[in-house]
mmCIF file of C-alpha atoms and ligand atoms in Angstrom:
data_model
loop_
_atom_site.group_PDB
_atom_site.id
_atom_site.type_symbol
_atom_site.label_atom_id
_atom_site.label_comp_id
_atom_site.label_asym_id
_atom_site.label_seq_id
_atom_site.Cartn_x
_atom_site.Cartn_y
_atom_site.Cartn_z
ATOM 1 C CA MET A 1396 0.000 0.000 0.000
ATOM 2 C CA ASP A 1397 1.181 3.488 -0.934
ATOM 3 C CA THR A 1398 0.774 6.031 1.788
ATOM 4 C CA ASN A 1399 1.022 9.792 1.612
ATOM 5 C CA THR A 1400 -0.128 12.540 3.936
ATOM 6 C CA GLU A 1401 -3.601 12.939 2.424
ATOM 7 C CA HIS A 1402 -4.769 9.399 1.900
ATOM 8 C CA SER A 1403 -3.692 5.866 1.342
ATOM 9 C CA GLU A 1404 -4.057 4.212 -2.001
ATOM 10 C CA LEU A 1405 -4.626 0.574 -2.969
ATOM 11 C CA VAL A 1406 -4.632 -1.061 -6.359
ATOM 12 C CA VAL A 1407 -6.950 -4.035 -6.779
ATOM 13 C CA SER A 1408 -7.302 -6.441 -9.672
ATOM 14 C CA PRO A 1409 -10.989 -7.366 -10.105
ATOM 15 C CA GLU A 1410 -9.837 -10.596 -11.745
ATOM 16 C CA ARG A 1411 -7.546 -11.761 -8.948
ATOM 17 C CA PHE A 1412 -9.165 -10.161 -5.902
ATOM 18 C CA LEU A 1413 -12.860 -10.352 -6.813
ATOM 19 C CA GLN A 1414 -12.829 -13.315 -9.217
ATOM 20 C CA ILE A 1415 -14.424 -11.093 -11.859
ATOM 21 C CA LYS A 1416 -13.040 -12.210 -15.210
ATOM 22 C CA GLU A 1417 -12.793 -9.724 -18.072
ATOM 23 C CA ALA A 1418 -14.502 -6.804 -16.391
ATOM 24 C CA GLU A 1419 -16.398 -4.767 -18.958
ATOM 25 C CA ARG A 1420 -17.930 -1.962 -16.959
ATOM 26 C CA ILE A 1421 -15.162 -1.267 -14.434
ATOM 27 C CA SER A 1422 -11.428 -0.852 -14.803
ATOM 28 C CA SER A 1423 -9.240 -3.973 -14.938
ATOM 29 C CA SER A 1424 -7.003 -2.290 -12.375
ATOM 30 C CA VAL A 1425 -9.066 -0.569 -9.681
ATOM 31 C CA THR A 1426 -7.382 2.241 -7.753
ATOM 32 C CA LEU A 1427 -8.913 2.950 -4.359
ATOM 33 C CA ARG A 1428 -8.081 6.026 -2.320
ATOM 34 C CA LEU A 1429 -9.010 5.906 1.330
ATOM 35 C CA SER A 1430 -9.292 8.368 4.181
ATOM 36 C CA ASP A 1431 -8.446 7.419 7.771
ATOM 37 C CA HIS A 1432 -12.143 6.701 8.322
ATOM 38 C CA SER A 1433 -12.560 4.437 5.272
ATOM 39 C CA TYR A 1434 -13.035 0.726 5.892
ATOM 40 C CA LEU A 1435 -9.873 -0.909 4.641
ATOM 41 C CA PRO A 1436 -10.318 -3.618 1.964
ATOM 42 C CA LYS A 1437 -8.262 -6.646 2.967
ATOM 43 C CA VAL A 1438 -6.383 -6.840 -0.330
ATOM 44 C CA ASP A 1439 -3.780 -9.307 0.942
ATOM 45 C CA GLU A 1440 -6.354 -11.707 2.383
ATOM 46 C CA PRO A 1441 -9.542 -12.030 0.281
ATOM 47 C CA ARG A 1442 -10.945 -14.500 2.843
ATOM 48 C CA ALA A 1443 -11.015 -11.677 5.391
ATOM 49 C CA ASP A 1444 -12.585 -9.203 2.957
ATOM 50 C CA TRP A 1445 -16.350 -8.631 2.863
ATOM 51 C CA VAL A 1446 -16.599 -7.628 -0.779
ATOM 52 C CA ALA A 1447 -14.356 -10.415 -2.099
ATOM 53 C CA SER A 1448 -15.704 -13.260 0.024
ATOM 54 C CA VAL A 1449 -19.319 -12.216 0.591
ATOM 55 C CA ALA A 1450 -20.738 -9.475 -1.673
ATOM 56 C CA VAL A 1451 -19.313 -10.726 -4.974
ATOM 57 C CA PRO A 1452 -20.536 -14.354 -4.588
ATOM 58 C CA ALA A 1453 -23.975 -13.044 -3.601
ATOM 59 C CA PHE A 1454 -24.179 -10.656 -6.565
ATOM 60 C CA LYS A 1455 -23.067 -13.472 -8.864
ATOM 61 C CA ALA A 1456 -25.738 -15.770 -7.413
ATOM 62 C CA LEU A 1457 -28.415 -13.163 -8.161
ATOM 63 C CA SER A 1458 -27.111 -12.563 -11.655
ATOM 64 C CA ARG A 1459 -27.164 -16.322 -12.358
ATOM 65 C CA MET A 1460 -30.804 -16.311 -11.226
ATOM 66 C CA GLY A 1461 -31.416 -13.647 -13.901
ATOM 67 C CA PHE A 1462 -31.830 -10.866 -11.328
ATOM 68 C CA LEU A 1463 -29.962 -7.687 -12.285
ATOM 69 C CA ALA A 1464 -30.131 -4.400 -10.413
ATOM 70 C CA PRO A 1465 -30.145 -1.366 -12.704
ATOM 71 C CA ARG A 1466 -31.306 0.636 -9.676
ATOM 72 C CA PHE A 1467 -28.915 -0.255 -6.844
ATOM 73 C CA CYS A 1468 -27.927 1.227 -3.506
ATOM 74 C CA THR A 1469 -25.322 0.274 -0.908
ATOM 75 C CA VAL A 1470 -25.657 1.395 2.706
ATOM 76 C CA GLY A 1471 -22.300 2.047 4.390
ATOM 77 C CA THR A 1472 -20.162 1.686 1.290
ATOM 78 C CA GLY A 1473 -16.755 2.284 2.858
ATOM 79 C CA ALA A 1474 -14.239 2.352 0.003
ATOM 80 C CA GLY A 1475 -16.936 2.021 -2.690
ATOM 81 C CA LEU A 1476 -15.756 -1.400 -3.858
ATOM 82 C CA ASP A 1477 -19.186 -2.993 -3.256
ATOM 83 C CA ALA A 1478 -20.723 -0.405 -5.609
ATOM 84 C CA LEU A 1479 -18.123 -1.177 -8.283
ATOM 85 C CA ALA A 1480 -18.890 -4.897 -7.956
ATOM 86 C CA ALA A 1481 -22.592 -4.134 -8.433
ATOM 87 C CA VAL A 1482 -21.881 -2.024 -11.534
ATOM 88 C CA GLU A 1483 -19.973 -4.919 -13.055
ATOM 89 C CA ILE A 1484 -21.987 -7.951 -11.940
ATOM 90 C CA LEU A 1485 -25.515 -6.582 -11.557
ATOM 91 C CA GLN A 1486 -25.245 -3.912 -14.269
ATOM 92 C CA ALA A 1487 -26.184 -1.171 -11.830
ATOM 93 C CA ARG A 1488 -26.776 2.100 -13.674
ATOM 94 C CA THR A 1489 -28.220 4.188 -10.864
ATOM 95 C CA VAL A 1490 -25.911 3.727 -7.890
ATOM 96 C CA GLY A 1491 -26.904 5.073 -4.496
ATOM 97 C CA PHE A 1492 -24.308 4.972 -1.715
ATOM 98 C CA THR A 1493 -24.191 6.233 1.857
ATOM 99 C CA ASP A 1494 -21.759 6.341 4.727
ATOM 100 C CA LEU A 1495 -21.469 8.158 8.011
ATOM 101 C CA HIS A 1496 -18.469 10.406 7.362
ATOM 102 C CA GLU A 1497 -18.096 13.186 4.755
ATOM 103 C CA ASP A 1498 -14.567 12.109 3.862
ATOM 104 C CA VAL A 1499 -15.496 8.435 3.451
ATOM 105 C CA LEU A 1500 -18.257 9.400 1.067
ATOM 106 C CA ALA A 1501 -16.067 11.806 -0.918
ATOM 107 C CA TYR A 1502 -13.361 9.170 -1.367
ATOM 108 C CA ALA A 1503 -15.936 6.504 -2.223
ATOM 109 C CA ARG A 1504 -17.417 8.778 -4.901
ATOM 110 C CA GLY A 1505 -13.953 9.351 -6.360
ATOM 111 C CA ASN A 1506 -13.208 5.627 -6.276
ATOM 112 C CA ILE A 1507 -16.448 4.724 -8.028
ATOM 113 C CA GLU A 1508 -16.128 7.487 -10.659
ATOM 114 C CA ARG A 1509 -12.466 6.837 -11.388
ATOM 115 C CA ASN A 1510 -12.923 3.100 -11.923
ATOM 116 C CA ILE A 1511 -16.121 2.983 -13.938
ATOM 117 C CA ILE A 1512 -15.628 2.602 -17.668
ATOM 118 C CA SER A 1513 -19.314 2.572 -18.519
ATOM 119 C CA GLN A 1514 -20.641 5.996 -19.502
ATOM 120 C CA ASP A 1515 -24.206 5.354 -18.378
ATOM 121 C CA VAL A 1516 -23.864 5.253 -14.585
ATOM 122 C CA GLU A 1517 -25.495 7.881 -12.367
ATOM 123 C CA LEU A 1518 -24.124 8.232 -8.821
ATOM 124 C CA VAL A 1519 -26.329 9.389 -5.954
ATOM 125 C CA GLY A 1520 -24.345 9.704 -2.719
ATOM 126 C CA GLY A 1521 -25.489 10.789 0.731
ATOM 127 C CA VAL A 1522 -23.662 11.328 4.022
ATOM 128 C CA GLY A 1523 -25.484 10.212 7.137
ATOM 129 C CA ASP A 1524 -27.317 7.472 8.944
ATOM 130 C CA LEU A 1525 -28.403 4.359 7.038
ATOM 131 C CA LEU A 1526 -30.665 5.328 4.100
ATOM 132 C CA SER A 1527 -31.934 8.603 5.534
ATOM 133 C CA PRO A 1528 -29.651 10.799 3.361
ATOM 134 C CA LEU A 1529 -31.181 9.284 0.206
ATOM 135 C CA SER A 1530 -34.868 9.189 1.082
ATOM 136 C CA GLY A 1531 -36.506 11.520 -1.440
ATOM 137 C CA SER A 1532 -33.679 11.089 -3.992
ATOM 138 C CA LEU A 1533 -34.068 7.373 -4.739
ATOM 139 C CA SER A 1534 -37.113 5.193 -5.297
ATOM 140 C CA GLN A 1535 -38.157 2.007 -7.070
ATOM 141 C CA LEU A 1536 -34.813 0.390 -6.285
ATOM 142 C CA ASP A 1537 -34.131 -3.156 -7.440
ATOM 143 C CA LEU A 1538 -31.563 -3.960 -4.778
ATOM 144 C CA ILE A 1539 -30.172 -2.514 -1.571
ATOM 145 C CA TYR A 1540 -26.976 -4.036 -0.170
ATOM 146 C CA GLU A 1541 -25.686 -3.544 3.339
ATOM 147 C CA ASN A 1542 -22.872 -4.857 5.452
ATOM 148 C CA LEU A 1543 -23.350 -2.771 8.573
ATOM 149 C CA PRO A 1544 -21.612 -3.124 11.934
ATOM 150 C CA ASN A 1545 -23.181 -4.800 14.956
ATOM 151 C CA ILE A 1546 -21.487 -4.004 18.239
ATOM 152 C CA PRO A 1547 -22.826 -1.256 20.529
ATOM 153 C CA MET A 1548 -20.061 1.108 21.632
ATOM 154 C CA VAL A 1549 -18.957 1.683 25.168
ATOM 155 C CA GLU A 1550 -17.828 5.076 26.421
ATOM 156 C CA SER A 1551 -14.167 4.632 25.530
ATOM 157 C CA GLU A 1552 -15.035 4.293 21.815
ATOM 158 C CA ASP A 1553 -15.573 7.195 19.449
ATOM 159 C CA LEU A 1554 -17.272 6.834 16.075
ATOM 160 C CA ASP A 1555 -15.179 9.694 14.712
ATOM 161 C CA GLU A 1556 -11.943 7.894 15.357
ATOM 162 C CA GLY A 1557 -10.317 5.864 12.577
ATOM 163 C CA GLN A 1558 -12.424 2.907 11.419
ATOM 164 C CA THR A 1559 -14.498 2.652 14.620
ATOM 165 C CA SER A 1560 -17.746 3.186 12.667
ATOM 166 C CA SER A 1561 -17.029 0.028 10.661
ATOM 167 C CA THR A 1562 -17.292 -2.142 13.769
ATOM 168 C CA PHE A 1563 -19.264 -0.262 16.420
ATOM 169 C CA ILE A 1564 -22.655 1.436 16.543
ATOM 170 C CA GLU A 1565 -24.204 4.165 18.644
ATOM 171 C CA GLU A 1566 -27.108 3.532 20.967
ATOM 172 C CA ARG A 1567 -30.324 3.801 18.906
ATOM 173 C CA SER A 1568 -33.477 5.601 19.876
ATOM 174 C CA GLU A 1569 -35.791 3.597 17.563
ATOM 175 C CA GLU A 1570 -37.888 0.691 18.757
ATOM 176 C CA ILE A 1571 -36.023 -2.552 18.068
ATOM 177 C CA PRO A 1572 -37.538 -6.034 18.527
ATOM 178 C CA GLY A 1573 -36.118 -7.823 21.573
ATOM 179 C CA PHE A 1574 -34.580 -10.682 19.564
ATOM 180 C CA ALA A 1575 -32.668 -8.202 17.365
ATOM 181 C CA GLU A 1576 -31.300 -6.387 20.440
ATOM 182 C CA LYS A 1577 -30.247 -9.655 22.081
ATOM 183 C CA ASN A 1578 -28.489 -10.844 18.924
ATOM 184 C CA LEU A 1579 -26.841 -7.491 18.165
ATOM 185 C CA VAL A 1580 -28.406 -7.124 14.732
ATOM 186 C CA ALA A 1581 -30.269 -3.856 15.365
ATOM 187 C CA LEU A 1582 -28.703 -1.937 12.475
ATOM 188 C CA HIS A 1583 -29.608 -4.705 10.004
ATOM 189 C CA TYR A 1584 -33.216 -4.504 11.212
ATOM 190 C CA LEU A 1585 -33.308 -0.707 10.906
ATOM 191 C CA ALA A 1586 -31.764 -0.819 7.422
ATOM 192 C CA LEU A 1587 -34.475 -3.297 6.355
ATOM 193 C CA GLN A 1588 -37.152 -0.979 7.712
ATOM 194 C CA GLN A 1589 -35.752 2.102 5.976
ATOM 195 C CA ALA A 1590 -35.227 0.171 2.732
ATOM 196 C CA HIS A 1591 -38.850 -0.907 2.421
ATOM 197 C CA PRO A 1592 -40.319 2.334 0.987
ATOM 198 C CA LEU A 1593 -37.368 2.801 -1.381
ATOM 199 C CA LEU A 1594 -37.753 -0.592 -3.094
ATOM 200 C CA ARG A 1595 -39.998 -1.592 -5.954
ATOM 201 C CA VAL A 1596 -42.285 -4.545 -5.325
ATOM 202 C CA GLY A 1597 -40.122 -7.623 -5.999
ATOM 203 C CA GLY A 1598 -37.033 -5.597 -5.119
ATOM 204 C CA ARG A 1599 -34.791 -6.979 -2.429
ATOM 205 C CA VAL A 1600 -32.361 -6.181 0.359
ATOM 206 C CA LEU A 1601 -29.210 -8.244 0.742
ATOM 207 C CA SER A 1602 -28.074 -8.028 4.361
ATOM 208 C CA SER A 1603 -24.569 -9.306 4.840
ATOM 209 C CA ILE A 1604 -24.533 -10.667 8.372
ATOM 210 C CA GLY A 1605 -21.753 -12.329 10.328
ATOM 211 C CA ALA A 1606 -23.690 -15.417 11.426
ATOM 212 C CA ARG A 1607 -22.373 -15.539 14.953
ATOM 213 C CA ILE A 1608 -25.990 -16.120 15.990
ATOM 214 C CA PRO A 1609 -28.455 -18.822 14.814
ATOM 215 C CA LEU A 1610 -29.653 -18.564 11.207
ATOM 216 C CA SER A 1611 -33.227 -18.780 12.494
ATOM 217 C CA GLU A 1612 -32.685 -15.435 14.254
ATOM 218 C CA ILE A 1613 -31.237 -13.913 11.090
ATOM 219 C CA LEU A 1614 -34.251 -15.116 9.081
ATOM 220 C CA ALA A 1615 -36.567 -13.618 11.694
ATOM 221 C CA LEU A 1616 -35.299 -10.144 10.729
ATOM 222 C CA SER A 1617 -36.992 -10.354 7.325
ATOM 223 C CA SER A 1618 -40.418 -11.215 8.649
ATOM 224 C CA ALA A 1619 -40.144 -8.639 11.458
ATOM 225 C CA ALA A 1620 -39.559 -5.971 8.784
ATOM 226 C CA ARG A 1621 -42.338 -7.258 6.421
ATOM 227 C CA TYR A 1622 -40.328 -9.156 3.795
ATOM 228 C CA ASN A 1623 -40.106 -12.716 2.521
ATOM 229 C CA GLY A 1624 -36.710 -13.843 3.717
ATOM 230 C CA SER A 1625 -34.319 -16.608 2.755
ATOM 231 C CA ILE A 1626 -30.610 -17.305 2.935
ATOM 232 C CA LEU A 1627 -29.117 -16.544 -0.493
ATOM 233 C CA THR A 1628 -25.514 -17.501 0.205
ATOM 234 C CA TYR A 1629 -23.671 -19.006 3.158
ATOM 235 C CA THR A 1630 -19.924 -18.733 3.456
ATOM 236 C CA TRP A 1631 -17.226 -17.877 5.939
ATOM 237 C CA LYS A 1632 -14.626 -15.271 6.731
ATOM 238 C CA VAL A 1633 -11.485 -15.063 8.734
ATOM 239 C CA GLN A 1634 -12.418 -12.645 11.509
ATOM 240 C CA SER A 1635 -11.012 -9.275 10.506
ATOM 241 C CA GLU A 1636 -10.082 -6.684 13.168
ATOM 242 C CA PRO A 1637 -10.158 -9.681 15.600
ATOM 243 C CA HIS A 1638 -9.261 -7.864 18.825
ATOM 244 C CA GLU A 1639 -11.958 -5.217 18.428
ATOM 245 C CA VAL A 1640 -14.664 -7.479 17.030
ATOM 246 C CA VAL A 1641 -14.212 -10.634 19.111
ATOM 247 C CA GLY A 1642 -13.487 -8.430 22.140
ATOM 248 C CA GLY A 1643 -16.719 -6.502 21.498
ATOM 249 C CA PHE A 1644 -18.839 -9.643 21.183
ATOM 250 C CA ALA A 1645 -17.207 -11.160 24.280
ATOM 251 C CA ARG A 1646 -18.044 -8.027 26.278
ATOM 252 C CA TRP A 1647 -21.746 -8.227 25.355
ATOM 253 C CA GLU A 1648 -21.824 -11.987 25.798
ATOM 254 C CA ARG A 1649 -20.594 -11.505 29.365
ATOM 255 C CA ALA A 1650 -23.379 -8.943 29.815
ATOM 256 C CA GLY A 1651 -25.973 -11.614 28.906
ATOM 257 C CA LEU A 1652 -26.483 -10.997 25.165
ATOM 258 C CA GLY A 1653 -25.921 -13.593 22.453
ATOM 259 C CA PRO A 1654 -24.273 -16.114 22.801
ATOM 260 C CA PHE A 1655 -22.021 -15.430 19.789
ATOM 261 C CA HIS A 1656 -20.266 -18.202 17.893
ATOM 262 C CA PHE A 1657 -16.926 -18.447 16.158
ATOM 263 C CA TYR A 1658 -15.205 -21.498 14.644
ATOM 264 C CA PRO A 1659 -11.684 -22.769 14.016
ATOM 265 C CA VAL A 1660 -10.543 -21.591 10.568
ATOM 266 C CA SER A 1661 -9.562 -25.150 9.558
ATOM 267 C CA VAL A 1662 -13.094 -26.455 10.248
ATOM 268 C CA LEU A 1663 -14.633 -23.695 8.140
ATOM 269 C CA GLU A 1664 -12.140 -24.315 5.342
ATOM 270 C CA ASP A 1665 -13.006 -28.039 5.271
ATOM 271 C CA THR A 1666 -16.749 -27.574 5.612
ATOM 272 C CA PHE A 1667 -17.089 -25.077 2.775
ATOM 273 C CA ALA A 1668 -14.278 -26.426 0.569
ATOM 274 C CA ARG A 1669 -16.328 -28.190 -2.071
ATOM 275 C CA MET A 1670 -19.367 -25.925 -2.082
ATOM 276 C CA SER A 1671 -20.130 -22.627 -3.727
ATOM 277 C CA PRO A 1672 -21.633 -19.968 -1.413
ATOM 278 C CA ALA A 1673 -24.943 -20.324 -3.287
ATOM 279 C CA ALA A 1674 -24.976 -24.129 -2.921
ATOM 280 C CA ALA A 1675 -24.146 -23.697 0.773
ATOM 281 C CA GLY A 1676 -26.956 -21.096 1.031
ATOM 282 C CA ALA A 1677 -29.459 -23.696 -0.168
ATOM 283 C CA GLN A 1678 -28.444 -26.062 2.670
ATOM 284 C CA ALA A 1679 -27.424 -23.491 5.238
ATOM 285 C CA LEU A 1680 -29.527 -24.865 8.104
ATOM 286 C CA GLN A 1681 -28.048 -28.341 7.665
ATOM 287 C CA ILE A 1682 -24.481 -26.979 7.509
ATOM 288 C CA GLU A 1683 -25.132 -24.921 10.627
ATOM 289 C CA LYS A 1684 -26.133 -28.151 12.426
ATOM 290 C CA GLU A 1685 -22.967 -29.921 11.280
ATOM 291 C CA LEU A 1686 -20.830 -27.028 12.500
ATOM 292 C CA ALA A 1687 -22.512 -26.880 15.913
ATOM 293 C CA PRO A 1688 -20.033 -29.187 17.733
ATOM 294 C CA HIS A 1689 -17.187 -26.852 16.673
ATOM 295 C CA GLN A 1690 -18.730 -23.628 17.993
ATOM 296 C CA ILE A 1691 -16.494 -21.428 20.119
ATOM 297 C CA LEU A 1692 -18.121 -18.837 22.358
ATOM 298 C CA ALA A 1693 -16.923 -15.248 21.958
ATOM 299 C CA THR A 1694 -15.290 -15.271 25.386
ATOM 300 C CA ASP A 1695 -13.235 -18.368 24.427
ATOM 301 C CA ALA A 1696 -12.530 -17.020 20.932
ATOM 302 C CA LEU A 1697 -11.113 -13.887 22.547
ATOM 303 C CA ALA A 1698 -8.630 -15.986 24.516
ATOM 304 C CA MET A 1699 -7.500 -17.566 21.208
ATOM 305 C CA VAL A 1700 -7.155 -14.163 19.529
ATOM 306 C CA GLU A 1701 -5.128 -12.901 22.476
ATOM 307 C CA LYS A 1702 -2.733 -15.823 21.935
ATOM 308 C CA GLY A 1703 -2.348 -14.755 18.300
ATOM 309 C CA GLU A 1704 -4.583 -17.497 16.828
ATOM 310 C CA LYS A 1705 -6.988 -16.807 13.983
ATOM 311 C CA VAL A 1706 -10.694 -17.513 14.346
ATOM 312 C CA GLY A 1707 -13.398 -17.494 11.703
ATOM 313 C CA HIS A 1708 -17.135 -17.057 11.532
ATOM 314 C CA THR A 1709 -19.844 -17.966 9.069
ATOM 315 C CA VAL A 1710 -21.589 -15.276 7.033
ATOM 316 C CA ALA A 1711 -25.111 -15.399 5.692
ATOM 317 C CA ILE A 1712 -26.554 -13.170 3.045
ATOM 318 C CA LEU A 1713 -30.133 -12.632 4.105
ATOM 319 C CA ASP A 1714 -32.229 -12.064 0.990
ATOM 320 C CA SER A 1715 -35.364 -10.074 1.865
ATOM 321 C CA VAL A 1716 -37.855 -9.646 -0.960
ATOM 322 C CA LYS A 1717 -40.525 -6.961 -0.834
ATOM 323 C CA PHE A 1718 -43.951 -8.436 -1.492
ATOM 324 C CA PRO A 1719 -47.009 -6.492 -2.676
ATOM 325 C CA GLU A 1720 -48.947 -4.899 0.172
ATOM 326 C CA THR A 1721 -52.632 -5.707 0.212
ATOM 327 C CA ASP A 1722 -55.034 -3.104 1.569
ATOM 328 C CA LEU A 1723 -55.308 -3.545 5.303
HETATM 329 C C1 SAM B 2820 -17.896 -3.332 7.726
HETATM 330 S S1 SAM B 2820 -17.821 -1.814 6.843
HETATM 331 C C2 SAM B 2820 -18.312 -2.342 5.236
HETATM 332 C C3 SAM B 2820 -17.857 -1.450 4.109
HETATM 333 C C4 SAM B 2820 -18.254 -1.956 2.727
HETATM 334 N N1 SAM B 2820 -19.695 -1.960 2.562
HETATM 335 C C5 SAM B 2820 -17.673 -3.327 2.479
HETATM 336 O O1 SAM B 2820 -18.468 -4.282 2.424
HETATM 337 O O2 SAM B 2820 -16.450 -3.438 2.367
HETATM 338 C C6 SAM B 2820 -19.292 -0.975 7.442
HETATM 339 C C7 SAM B 2820 -19.500 0.407 6.853
HETATM 340 O O3 SAM B 2820 -20.763 0.925 7.314
HETATM 341 C C8 SAM B 2820 -20.591 2.286 7.685
HETATM 342 N N2 SAM B 2820 -21.628 2.614 8.683
HETATM 343 C C9 SAM B 2820 -21.645 2.286 9.987
HETATM 344 N N3 SAM B 2820 -22.783 2.721 10.579
HETATM 345 C C10 SAM B 2820 -23.499 3.336 9.610
HETATM 346 C C11 SAM B 2820 -24.763 4.002 9.590
HETATM 347 N N4 SAM B 2820 -25.505 4.104 10.692
HETATM 348 N N5 SAM B 2820 -25.187 4.538 8.427
HETATM 349 C C12 SAM B 2820 -24.422 4.440 7.292
HETATM 350 N N6 SAM B 2820 -23.230 3.819 7.258
HETATM 351 C C13 SAM B 2820 -22.772 3.271 8.394
HETATM 352 C C14 SAM B 2820 -19.180 2.347 8.231
HETATM 353 O O4 SAM B 2820 -18.698 3.670 8.299
HETATM 354 C C15 SAM B 2820 -18.445 1.432 7.253
HETATM 355 O O5 SAM B 2820 -18.006 2.114 6.119
#
């Protein structure tokens, strides 16, 4: 990585990093500029990167199903790489993107603009919470993607510092169902709620959720927010930012939330080795059962991380489809 005083810069090959062969709508060498607040793509370890190991397989699964997303939006885009993947794989032409910090959004806009080859893409960015900056500017969306953080902050954390907003969330004032609070998936629930009026009927939200909680609880988010839900893809990640994230889950587990589950990396590697994320999505509940004997509680996973060991977790893409509302 190149670093200078203003920003850091990464160069990513869509072919090698994202498994996108012969990109037609984005550059074959993607340059990403990042501010201190921007979520850092894990370019040296695709298995720890959300876009490479989670978003791209999910977008490909949708595209294979014949579902494209000319009207697309990502909530909490970070570096903007998820938007570029959607332009290439889902042929997004209207691209909404939000994030919490002005500088993150400005860099993301630059990254998207600089790396799009296609002339027909309109960018609609908004700084602020979830989808609120774009309500009124976007409607009839085909797809909303989000990979939002989960862990409530404690006083020593500050959302304005570095990449804190990629892992931690502020206390929310909205009403959140008890199961979502207990499982630390409040922001995913709120994003689903805010997405509903912005989607066309048949449009969908892909929620990228670290499945450290039972899949049944993840599926319950869709129905609680008035969607038809299913698991589109099921895969795994090496836990990135392990001290902060595992430490955060362990703290809340000790306080009575969760429990939250991690797994040995070798078990995840073996379990998912011969299966595509979409094939695993179709049998996610069965795979979850097979993994159960290998679960490691967050408090135990933290002890492993503190000894320098890697841990992993499963990731589910919750696919929530908006159905037509009948008159009530
Ligand atoms: C884990 S990072 C994911 C970044 C990117 N989507 C990706 O997949 O690589 C989470 C992102 O959500 C943003 N974020 C956190 N809370 C948010 C909120 N309430 N509204 C909008 N964005 C938020 C963070 O600043 C961060 O960029």
